[in-house]
Amino acid sequence: EPEVTQTPSHQVTQMGQEVILRCVPISNHLYFYWYRQILGQKVEFLVSFYNNEISEKSEIFDDQFSVERPDGSNFTLKIRSTKLEDSAMYFCASRTGTSNYEQYFGPGTRLTVT
Amino acid sequence: ILNVEQSPQSLHVQEGDSTNFTCSFPSSNFYALHWYRWETAKSPEALFVMTLNGDEKKKGRISATLNTKEGYSYLYIKGSQPEDSATYLCALKEGGSNYKLTFGKGTLLTVNP
């Protein structure tokens, strides 16, 4: 069964460093998302991406964050200068199109900023 | 701020027990309600997507109901098994957004053999 994959599973970085989290969505999906869950808190929406542009972003998704779909398969989240409070589990999700509501999630990347 | 609440936060049951938990959400501007099952280190697994008031969905021993007028959904597990141990998340999609989901905090279910 097709699945969303994410790499790495765990990333440790120092404050101020740039990180890139990678996702490979399901191949025929058209809509892509990033969510995150800070330990002990709710999963929260960061950004949605369709047709090679951001369609919606939350207030968390400030200028330090960017997303890209550099080729036909990868979908990346970049954090330019990480802060301690960026430590969280980051989930990628994708879905096919407007008639199918299901979002399929990857297993997440745990980002630890020290 | 859209608030999706789940209760209880955690639940311990014995194998064979039936159990249920609740997701509550604002009833205005409802579009769809999702249930996910999430085991640690794995991808959250989609269980149900519910859109219509009165919807009832079933997948094996797990079922869910939806009341959009009063803003709640119940998830039921019949005859719990240890492999049902997981966090169960509900997530709301409101009308008008680009299909972003707003999640509850989840219910952590532990089924003891």
GROMACS .gro file of C-alpha atoms in nm:
model
  227
    1GLU     CA    1   0.000   0.000   0.000
    2PRO     CA    2   0.142   0.345  -0.088
    3GLU     CA    3   0.258   0.550   0.207
    4VAL     CA    4   0.404   0.886   0.293
    5THR     CA    5   0.768   0.862   0.399
    6GLN     CA    6   0.977   1.110   0.593
    7THR     CA    7   1.350   1.145   0.655
    8PRO     CA    8   1.526   1.161   0.887
    9SER     CA    9   1.327   1.001   1.166
   10HIS     CA   10   1.520   1.205   1.422
   11GLN     CA   11   1.727   1.521   1.372
   12VAL     CA   12   1.931   1.692   1.639
   13THR     CA   13   2.056   2.041   1.562
   14GLN     CA   14   2.201   2.339   1.741
   15MET     CA   15   2.009   2.659   1.788
   16GLY     CA   16   2.058   2.893   1.494
   17GLN     CA   17   2.131   2.616   1.244
   18GLU     CA   18   1.927   2.550   0.934
   19VAL     CA   19   1.742   2.220   0.898
   20ILE     CA   20   1.562   2.061   0.607
   21LEU     CA   21   1.300   1.798   0.674
   22ARG     CA   22   1.214   1.576   0.382
   23CYS     CA   23   0.894   1.404   0.279
   24VAL     CA   24   0.794   1.185  -0.012
   25PRO     CA   25   0.415   1.208  -0.047
   26ILE     CA   26   0.205   0.941  -0.215
   27SER     CA   27   0.274   0.965  -0.587
   28ASN     CA   28  -0.066   1.067  -0.730
   29HIS     CA   29  -0.147   1.312  -0.451
   30LEU     CA   30  -0.187   1.680  -0.528
   31TYR     CA   31  -0.218   1.850  -0.187
   32PHE     CA   32   0.062   1.854   0.067
   33TYR     CA   33   0.077   1.960   0.430
   34TRP     CA   34   0.312   2.004   0.722
   35TYR     CA   35   0.193   1.975   1.081
   36ARG     CA   36   0.387   1.964   1.404
   37GLN     CA   37   0.333   1.842   1.757
   38ILE     CA   38   0.527   1.992   2.043
   39LEU     CA   39   0.558   1.735   2.321
   40GLY     CA   40   0.242   1.724   2.530
   41GLN     CA   41   0.049   1.955   2.300
   42LYS     CA   42  -0.194   1.913   2.010
   43VAL     CA   43  -0.090   1.843   1.654
   44GLU     CA   44  -0.102   2.184   1.484
   45PHE     CA   45  -0.123   2.288   1.122
   46LEU     CA   46   0.173   2.471   0.968
   47VAL     CA   47   0.118   2.499   0.594
   48SER     CA   48  -0.067   2.358   0.294
   49PHE     CA   49   0.078   2.344  -0.057
   50TYR     CA   50  -0.094   2.294  -0.391
   51ASN     CA   51   0.005   2.354  -0.750
   52ASN     CA   52   0.356   2.457  -0.646
   53GLU     CA   53   0.252   2.729  -0.411
   54ILE     CA   54   0.145   2.779  -0.052
   55SER     CA   55  -0.234   2.775  -0.029
   56GLU     CA   56  -0.262   2.846   0.343
   57LYS     CA   57  -0.026   2.892   0.636
   58SER     CA   58  -0.067   2.933   1.008
   59GLU     CA   59   0.075   3.214   1.219
   60ILE     CA   60   0.346   2.970   1.333
   61PHE     CA   61   0.476   2.955   0.974
   62ASP     CA   62   0.676   3.278   0.979
   63ASP     CA   63   0.968   3.392   0.762
   64GLN     CA   64   1.196   3.133   0.921
   65PHE     CA   65   0.996   2.855   0.755
   66SER     CA   66   0.974   2.767   0.388
   67VAL     CA   67   0.846   2.476   0.183
   68GLU     CA   68   0.946   2.347  -0.153
   69ARG     CA   69   0.863   2.073  -0.397
   70PRO     CA   70   1.196   2.065  -0.581
   71ASP     CA   71   1.108   1.771  -0.806
   72GLY     CA   72   0.809   1.550  -0.874
   73SER     CA   73   0.845   1.346  -0.558
   74ASN     CA   74   0.999   1.535  -0.265
   75PHE     CA   75   0.832   1.792  -0.043
   76THR     CA   76   1.060   1.972   0.202
   77LEU     CA   77   1.024   2.195   0.505
   78LYS     CA   78   1.315   2.425   0.579
   79ILE     CA   79   1.369   2.608   0.905
   80ARG     CA   80   1.635   2.875   0.846
   81SER     CA   81   1.754   2.947   1.197
   82THR     CA   82   1.620   2.701   1.448
   83LYS     CA   83   1.507   2.803   1.794
   84LEU     CA   84   1.466   2.586   2.103
   85GLU     CA   85   1.088   2.616   2.067
   86ASP     CA   86   1.103   2.456   1.722
   87SER     CA   87   1.170   2.121   1.892
   88ALA     CA   88   0.873   1.905   1.795
   89MET     CA   89   0.757   1.611   1.588
   90TYR     CA   90   0.700   1.731   1.231
   91PHE     CA   91   0.447   1.544   1.019
   92CYS     CA   92   0.403   1.557   0.646
   93ALA     CA   93   0.066   1.467   0.496
   94SER     CA   94  -0.083   1.443   0.149
   95ARG     CA   95  -0.417   1.385  -0.017
   96THR     CA   96  -0.540   1.321  -0.368
   97GLY     CA   97  -0.783   1.599  -0.451
   98THR     CA   98  -1.106   1.778  -0.376
   99SER     CA   99  -1.331   1.471  -0.386
  100ASN     CA  100  -1.127   1.270  -0.137
  101TYR     CA  101  -1.100   1.415   0.209
  102GLU     CA  102  -0.852   1.171   0.360
  103GLN     CA  103  -0.511   1.305   0.454
  104TYR     CA  104  -0.238   1.045   0.473
  105PHE     CA  105   0.036   1.111   0.725
  106GLY     CA  106   0.400   1.014   0.736
  107PRO     CA  107   0.561   0.876   1.054
  108GLY     CA  108   0.711   1.212   1.145
  109THR     CA  109   1.056   1.359   1.202
  110ARG     CA  110   1.146   1.434   1.561
  111LEU     CA  111   1.345   1.759   1.563
  112THR     CA  112   1.547   1.837   1.873
  113VAL     CA  113   1.707   2.182   1.894
  114THR     CA  114   1.979   2.214   2.158
  115ILE     CA  115  -0.939   3.000   1.811
  116LEU     CA  116  -1.100   2.676   1.703
  117ASN     CA  117  -1.107   2.432   1.993
  118VAL     CA  118  -1.134   2.058   1.947
  119GLU     CA  119  -1.149   1.867   2.274
  120GLN     CA  120  -1.113   1.497   2.343
  121SER     CA  121  -1.198   1.304   2.654
  122PRO     CA  122  -1.078   1.121   2.842
  123GLN     CA  123  -0.708   1.205   2.803
  124SER     CA  124  -0.617   0.845   2.879
  125LEU     CA  125  -0.794   0.520   2.941
  126HIS     CA  126  -0.683   0.181   3.071
  127VAL     CA  127  -0.908  -0.115   2.997
  128GLN     CA  128  -0.884  -0.491   3.016
  129GLU     CA  129  -0.875  -0.710   2.709
  130GLY     CA  130  -1.231  -0.783   2.601
  131ASP     CA  131  -1.378  -0.462   2.746
  132SER     CA  132  -1.568  -0.231   2.519
  133THR     CA  133  -1.481   0.135   2.540
  134ASN     CA  134  -1.569   0.469   2.393
  135PHE     CA  135  -1.431   0.820   2.385
  136THR     CA  136  -1.551   1.161   2.282
  137CYS     CA  137  -1.447   1.437   2.048
  138SER     CA  138  -1.626   1.770   2.083
  139PHE     CA  139  -1.599   2.066   1.850
  140PRO     CA  140  -1.777   2.390   1.762
  141SER     CA  141  -2.089   2.303   1.563
  142SER     CA  142  -2.087   2.616   1.349
  143ASN     CA  143  -1.905   2.601   1.013
  144PHE     CA  144  -1.859   2.223   1.030
  145TYR     CA  145  -1.728   2.049   0.719
  146ALA     CA  146  -1.574   1.713   0.814
  147LEU     CA  147  -1.450   1.518   1.116
  148HIS     CA  148  -1.156   1.277   1.095
  149TRP     CA  149  -1.052   1.001   1.333
  150TYR     CA  150  -0.695   0.871   1.334
  151ARG     CA  151  -0.524   0.592   1.521
  152TRP     CA  152  -0.163   0.668   1.610
  153GLU     CA  153   0.093   0.426   1.748
  154THR     CA  154   0.426   0.567   1.858
  155ALA     CA  155   0.690   0.573   1.582
  156LYS     CA  156   0.431   0.496   1.317
  157SER     CA  157   0.222   0.712   1.085
  158PRO     CA  158  -0.119   0.819   1.215
  159GLU     CA  159  -0.360   0.583   1.042
  160ALA     CA  160  -0.686   0.721   0.902
  161LEU     CA  161  -0.987   0.545   1.052
  162PHE     CA  162  -1.290   0.749   0.943
  163VAL     CA  163  -1.388   1.066   0.766
  164MET     CA  164  -1.737   1.179   0.861
  165THR     CA  165  -1.930   1.461   0.702
  166LEU     CA  166  -2.303   1.419   0.759
  167ASN     CA  167  -2.499   1.468   1.080
  168GLY     CA  168  -2.604   1.125   1.205
  169ASP     CA  169  -2.324   0.949   1.016
  170GLU     CA  170  -2.223   0.614   1.159
  171LYS     CA  171  -1.913   0.439   1.029
  172LYS     CA  172  -1.765   0.102   1.113
  173LYS     CA  173  -1.430  -0.069   1.053
  174GLY     CA  174  -1.408  -0.410   1.216
  175ARG     CA  175  -1.454  -0.366   1.592
  176ILE     CA  176  -1.424   0.013   1.573
  177SER     CA  177  -1.717   0.241   1.496
  178ALA     CA  178  -1.790   0.611   1.515
  179THR     CA  179  -2.093   0.838   1.524
  180LEU     CA  180  -2.129   1.205   1.444
  181ASN     CA  181  -2.362   1.477   1.573
  182THR     CA  182  -2.287   1.803   1.396
  183LYS     CA  183  -2.577   1.994   1.553
  184GLU     CA  184  -2.444   1.951   1.906
  185GLY     CA  185  -2.079   1.924   1.803
  186TYR     CA  186  -1.956   1.582   1.910
  187SER     CA  187  -1.840   1.247   1.777
  188TYR     CA  188  -1.801   0.919   1.964
  189LEU     CA  189  -1.552   0.646   1.884
  190TYR     CA  190  -1.638   0.298   2.007
  191ILE     CA  191  -1.414  -0.007   2.031
  192LYS     CA  192  -1.590  -0.336   2.093
  193GLY     CA  193  -1.398  -0.615   2.266
  194SER     CA  194  -1.069  -0.424   2.302
  195GLN     CA  195  -0.748  -0.611   2.220
  196PRO     CA  196  -0.391  -0.524   2.327
  197GLU     CA  197  -0.316  -0.428   1.965
  198ASP     CA  198  -0.581  -0.152   1.994
  199SER     CA  199  -0.347   0.028   2.233
  200ALA     CA  200  -0.271   0.362   2.066
  201THR     CA  201  -0.356   0.730   2.075
  202TYR     CA  202  -0.684   0.809   1.902
  203LEU     CA  203  -0.694   1.155   1.748
  204CYS     CA  204  -0.989   1.344   1.611
  205ALA     CA  205  -0.946   1.637   1.375
  206LEU     CA  206  -1.192   1.892   1.242
  207LYS     CA  207  -1.205   2.048   0.901
  208GLU     CA  208  -1.403   2.372   0.893
  209GLY     CA  209  -1.575   2.509   0.587
  210GLY     CA  210  -1.380   2.756   0.381
  211SER     CA  211  -1.022   2.654   0.457
  212ASN     CA  212  -0.780   2.473   0.231
  213TYR     CA  213  -0.844   2.147   0.408
  214LYS     CA  214  -0.627   2.214   0.709
  215LEU     CA  215  -0.713   1.994   1.006
  216THR     CA  216  -0.750   2.114   1.365
  217PHE     CA  217  -0.668   1.834   1.606
  218GLY     CA  218  -0.773   1.741   1.954
  219LYS     CA  219  -0.510   1.632   2.202
  220GLY     CA  220  -0.598   1.267   2.164
  221THR     CA  221  -0.709   0.984   2.390
  222LEU     CA  222  -0.435   0.739   2.488
  223LEU     CA  223  -0.586   0.391   2.513
  224THR     CA  224  -0.400   0.111   2.688
  225VAL     CA  225  -0.550  -0.236   2.670
  226ASN     CA  226  -0.409  -0.475   2.928
  227PRO     CA  227  -0.396  -0.845   2.840
   0.00000   0.00000   0.00000
